[in-house]
XYZ file of C-alpha atoms in Angstrom:
350
model
C 37.863 71.553 -130.478
C 40.669 74.119 -130.566
C 44.261 73.676 -131.744
C 47.544 75.484 -131.174
C 51.216 75.201 -132.008
C 53.164 72.560 -130.092
C 56.119 74.584 -128.838
C 58.072 71.426 -128.005
C 58.412 70.794 -131.736
C 59.459 74.323 -132.718
C 62.929 75.825 -133.002
C 63.978 79.492 -133.106
C 63.904 80.722 -136.679
C 61.022 78.476 -137.733
C 58.563 80.139 -140.099
C 54.912 79.699 -139.189
C 52.291 80.095 -141.898
C 48.705 80.629 -140.809
C 45.532 80.095 -142.784
C 43.657 82.797 -140.902
C 40.063 82.713 -139.743
C 38.767 86.143 -140.789
C 36.254 85.490 -143.579
C 36.960 88.692 -145.501
C 40.635 89.619 -145.121
C 42.201 86.147 -144.856
C 40.123 84.685 -147.669
C 40.863 87.662 -149.918
C 44.612 87.262 -149.402
C 44.446 83.533 -150.089
C 42.457 84.058 -153.280
C 44.785 86.797 -154.523
C 47.883 84.666 -153.926
C 46.421 81.243 -154.803
C 47.394 79.959 -151.394
C 46.031 78.144 -148.361
C 47.809 80.689 -146.137
C 47.318 84.389 -145.509
C 49.874 85.163 -142.795
C 53.542 84.455 -141.990
C 55.466 84.756 -138.705
C 58.908 83.970 -137.249
C 59.217 81.899 -134.085
C 61.848 83.357 -131.745
C 61.905 81.055 -128.721
C 58.408 81.081 -127.258
C 57.342 84.196 -129.181
C 56.104 84.870 -132.674
C 57.216 88.088 -134.373
C 54.693 89.196 -136.952
C 53.279 92.209 -138.753
C 49.540 92.862 -138.738
C 47.523 95.701 -140.207
C 46.284 97.415 -137.037
C 49.177 96.810 -134.652
C 52.236 96.865 -136.942
C 55.185 94.635 -135.936
C 55.113 93.107 -132.495
C 55.532 89.807 -130.669
C 52.711 87.381 -129.992
C 52.517 84.569 -127.462
C 51.770 81.423 -129.537
C 49.954 79.913 -126.543
C 47.247 82.518 -127.073
C 46.673 81.579 -130.718
C 43.884 78.997 -130.678
C 42.460 77.921 -134.009
C 39.604 75.684 -135.110
C 41.631 73.335 -137.319
C 44.964 71.493 -137.297
C 45.483 72.777 -140.830
C 45.431 76.385 -139.615
C 49.208 76.273 -139.148
C 52.127 75.094 -141.222
C 55.715 75.187 -139.942
C 58.715 75.556 -142.260
C 62.395 75.183 -141.403
C 65.695 75.606 -143.259
C 66.785 72.420 -145.018
C 70.488 73.238 -144.895
C 71.793 72.494 -141.391
C 74.939 74.525 -142.125
C 72.785 77.662 -141.966
C 71.661 76.958 -138.393
C 74.386 79.249 -137.046
C 72.593 82.194 -138.652
C 69.279 81.636 -136.864
C 70.081 83.660 -133.747
C 70.881 86.704 -135.852
C 67.815 86.078 -138.009
C 65.630 86.096 -134.901
C 67.376 89.265 -133.694
C 66.669 90.878 -137.064
C 62.966 90.109 -136.670
C 62.893 91.395 -133.092
C 64.653 94.605 -134.155
C 61.726 95.367 -136.466
C 59.286 95.531 -133.546
C 57.510 98.884 -133.600
C 57.482 99.194 -137.396
C 54.293 100.389 -139.003
C 52.323 98.204 -141.408
C 52.144 99.037 -145.116
C 48.845 97.973 -146.641
C 49.741 99.346 -150.066
C 53.050 97.504 -150.297
C 51.477 94.306 -148.982
C 48.946 94.550 -151.811
C 51.683 95.097 -154.380
C 53.469 91.947 -153.243
C 50.820 89.856 -154.974
C 51.625 91.525 -158.307
C 54.307 90.328 -160.666
C 55.631 93.784 -161.574
C 56.472 95.230 -158.185
C 58.221 98.600 -157.702
C 61.963 98.744 -157.120
C 61.685 101.271 -154.297
C 60.451 100.181 -150.913
C 59.824 101.795 -147.552
C 60.972 100.604 -144.124
C 57.385 99.725 -143.249
C 56.507 96.070 -142.950
C 53.974 93.389 -143.751
C 54.067 89.765 -142.656
C 55.967 88.008 -145.454
C 58.356 90.933 -145.982
C 59.247 90.793 -142.276
C 60.118 87.108 -142.550
C 61.994 87.312 -145.851
C 63.976 90.417 -144.883
C 64.991 88.963 -141.517
C 66.534 86.040 -143.387
C 67.977 88.037 -146.305
C 69.864 90.305 -143.891
C 71.974 87.226 -143.082
C 72.413 86.264 -146.721
C 69.669 83.618 -146.733
C 67.490 84.387 -149.751
C 64.256 82.495 -149.232
C 62.460 84.209 -152.137
C 63.374 86.151 -155.273
C 62.427 89.511 -153.750
C 62.498 89.863 -149.965
C 60.825 93.273 -150.206
C 57.797 92.047 -152.142
C 56.676 88.503 -151.477
C 53.696 86.599 -150.127
C 53.157 83.797 -147.620
C 52.797 81.468 -150.595
C 56.209 82.535 -151.920
C 57.669 81.459 -148.573
C 55.664 78.252 -148.736
C 57.264 77.427 -152.082
C 60.802 78.389 -151.087
C 63.281 75.685 -152.134
C 65.343 76.411 -149.004
C 62.570 75.374 -146.627
C 61.005 72.090 -145.625
C 57.852 71.245 -143.705
C 58.132 70.321 -140.039
C 55.473 67.746 -139.220
C 53.448 67.286 -136.021
C 53.730 70.895 -134.853
C 50.062 71.323 -133.936
C 48.263 69.815 -130.933
C 44.842 69.880 -129.345
C 44.267 72.579 -126.746
C 43.723 71.345 -123.195
C 41.850 73.021 -120.355
C 44.931 74.928 -119.213
C 45.539 76.154 -122.768
C 41.982 77.458 -122.980
C 42.321 79.137 -119.594
C 45.635 80.709 -120.615
C 44.204 82.104 -123.852
C 41.230 83.613 -122.013
C 43.387 85.576 -119.561
C 44.402 89.188 -120.064
C 47.443 89.503 -122.303
C 50.118 91.755 -120.702
C 51.917 91.995 -124.026
C 49.064 94.073 -125.448
C 49.627 96.795 -122.850
C 53.338 96.845 -123.622
C 52.541 97.028 -127.320
C 50.118 99.911 -126.821
C 52.548 101.989 -124.751
C 55.468 101.286 -127.101
C 53.545 102.446 -130.157
C 52.220 105.441 -128.234
C 55.640 106.967 -127.624
C 57.047 105.772 -130.961
C 54.263 107.583 -132.806
C 55.030 110.751 -130.832
C 58.735 110.356 -131.611
C 58.004 109.838 -135.309
C 56.109 113.120 -135.497
C 58.774 115.046 -133.620
C 61.803 113.618 -135.444
C 60.138 114.005 -138.842
C 60.885 117.727 -138.457
C 64.569 116.802 -138.433
C 64.208 114.726 -141.580
C 64.310 111.395 -139.746
C 62.243 108.458 -140.977
C 61.520 106.476 -137.826
C 60.070 102.979 -137.644
C 61.645 101.187 -134.698
C 63.159 101.882 -131.275
C 66.583 101.247 -132.824
C 65.864 103.933 -135.423
C 65.287 106.449 -132.629
C 68.539 105.511 -130.923
C 70.515 105.690 -134.162
C 69.105 109.129 -134.995
C 69.816 110.523 -131.526
C 73.383 109.230 -131.674
C 73.893 111.491 -134.708
C 71.697 114.357 -133.527
C 71.658 114.728 -129.743
C 69.497 117.858 -129.707
C 66.248 115.883 -129.368
C 67.456 113.496 -126.651
C 65.682 115.204 -123.750
C 62.541 115.826 -125.787
C 62.227 112.193 -126.853
C 62.755 111.073 -123.242
C 59.941 113.376 -122.117
C 57.692 111.794 -124.737
C 58.604 108.329 -123.444
C 57.975 109.384 -119.840
C 54.548 110.751 -120.818
C 53.461 107.137 -121.435
C 53.485 104.036 -119.223
C 56.214 102.398 -121.293
C 58.774 102.476 -118.488
C 56.407 101.498 -115.681
C 54.652 98.345 -116.908
C 57.664 96.059 -116.436
C 55.953 94.463 -113.412
C 52.492 93.908 -114.912
C 52.961 90.139 -114.576
C 52.727 90.521 -110.781
C 49.010 91.262 -110.950
C 48.245 88.599 -113.557
C 50.319 85.713 -112.160
C 50.650 86.427 -108.443
C 51.874 82.891 -107.708
C 55.205 83.655 -109.380
C 56.023 86.223 -106.696
C 54.985 84.352 -103.553
C 56.667 81.167 -102.331
C 53.444 80.006 -100.667
C 51.264 80.629 -103.714
C 53.847 79.024 -106.005
C 53.878 75.872 -103.876
C 50.071 75.762 -103.864
C 49.992 76.209 -107.654
C 52.489 73.412 -108.239
C 50.827 70.995 -105.826
C 47.441 71.551 -107.461
C 48.769 70.996 -110.989
C 47.972 67.722 -112.710
C 51.032 68.035 -114.991
C 53.343 69.273 -112.244
C 56.680 68.520 -113.924
C 55.723 70.197 -117.184
C 54.496 73.378 -115.493
C 57.545 73.589 -113.245
C 59.847 73.169 -116.240
C 57.873 75.865 -118.035
C 58.341 78.299 -115.166
C 62.086 77.715 -115.075
C 62.351 78.076 -118.847
C 60.303 81.291 -118.802
C 62.987 82.900 -116.660
C 65.746 81.462 -118.823
C 64.184 83.218 -121.819
C 63.673 86.487 -119.962
C 67.256 86.397 -118.712
C 68.662 85.825 -122.198
C 66.454 88.473 -123.802
C 66.882 91.289 -121.285
C 70.461 90.305 -120.502
C 71.414 90.827 -124.133
C 69.511 94.130 -124.214
C 71.181 95.560 -121.118
C 74.660 94.541 -122.279
C 74.155 96.274 -125.628
C 72.619 99.349 -123.970
C 75.489 99.694 -121.499
C 78.006 99.369 -124.302
C 76.191 102.052 -126.305
C 75.898 104.332 -123.284
C 79.639 104.086 -122.725
C 80.179 105.335 -126.282
C 77.207 107.695 -126.532
C 76.049 109.353 -123.324
C 72.338 109.662 -124.139
C 69.492 109.900 -121.640
C 67.464 107.798 -124.102
C 69.871 104.897 -123.592
C 70.017 105.456 -119.828
C 66.224 105.137 -119.601
C 66.391 101.795 -121.374
C 69.182 100.531 -119.132
C 66.933 101.269 -116.156
C 64.008 99.501 -117.855
C 66.050 96.366 -118.633
C 67.412 96.318 -115.080
C 63.884 96.469 -113.659
C 62.831 93.611 -115.917
C 65.818 91.564 -114.730
C 64.949 92.328 -111.094
C 61.547 90.768 -111.774
C 63.310 87.719 -113.206
C 65.477 87.491 -110.102
C 62.401 87.651 -107.863
C 60.675 84.839 -109.765
C 63.782 82.666 -109.643
C 64.098 83.129 -105.878
C 60.476 82.036 -105.463
C 61.104 78.898 -107.526
C 64.205 78.117 -105.477
C 62.105 78.080 -102.289
C 59.788 75.416 -103.701
C 60.215 72.389 -101.366
C 59.847 69.772 -104.118
C 62.309 71.336 -106.540
C 64.395 68.574 -108.133
C 68.197 68.736 -108.191
C 68.490 69.478 -111.908
C 66.025 72.374 -111.734
C 67.755 73.705 -108.617
C 71.084 73.696 -110.429
C 69.592 75.622 -113.345
C 67.886 78.145 -111.061
C 71.134 78.747 -109.170
C 72.990 79.289 -112.439
C 70.377 81.770 -113.657
C 70.429 83.602 -110.319
C 74.187 83.986 -110.511
C 73.941 85.362 -114.032
C 71.118 87.776 -113.297
C 72.878 89.009 -110.174
C 75.931 89.872 -112.250
C 73.765 91.874 -114.650
C 71.834 93.963 -112.138
C 74.396 94.591 -109.389
């Protein structure tokens, strides 16, 4: 039997602790920190932002995380409801750290009582979580730079959210077995970021994230064209439509209808498809608004490339929404939502 997080029970900003199932690394971390958990992540509306040794900071689809025990996950949430207004910014803080490299040495030091005062901009799992919160004045632990999953587990500001794990069904197993498009995006992002790090290091810049690149170029425009060439040497800008080959039904009215009619849990899958586009619209809509604002103030090719990327991603969202709208059995409430999303996306891309 396999288990996974029940996304219906989660809220953006929730902290997910994981026991881990690697016999060497996970068990070593748990022993060193006297904990049942070796990993910490932030849930940001259908995605988990986390830091892992090989990949650095990136997002992970929780539907692809199948574990052998219900106790593999523990979900924590802020006790104080008055802090709920900070959660959107907290999630944005976590997302902004995507692309950061992982620091094994600083992760190891976090288990020690006498940790150094200086810290790098590199990340590890519990630092990512604690810093994302501390940036908004929510101090979950004594030291957001050096802490462990167990420190988060013991935070007096957090409480356990029960019933957040469910058994995996056949569709969950099938989903987890499919190719993960996010891995290709991750690979291409880190490819050009690593090239940019090497190039901008000559100018004294310490680069971790995409935002770091943009901030440096806004102060030093001389490398703008060079960085854009490095980006264009990868597939970073051209994999926005990878979902078309993996989920062809989302881009064909006939295939979508066939998929829905063959589904045993029709209503749930249809709602999931509508909500997928709601999330994509919110995410890329926010990105393109910020990029256009920045481009108005700072005329960089680097920003222009990202505006084009976000627009292409929104065009894919528009295509998927139009396919859903053609579904003959679409209920009135879903139709109203799809029409609202189409109006919004049209305003962003036209």
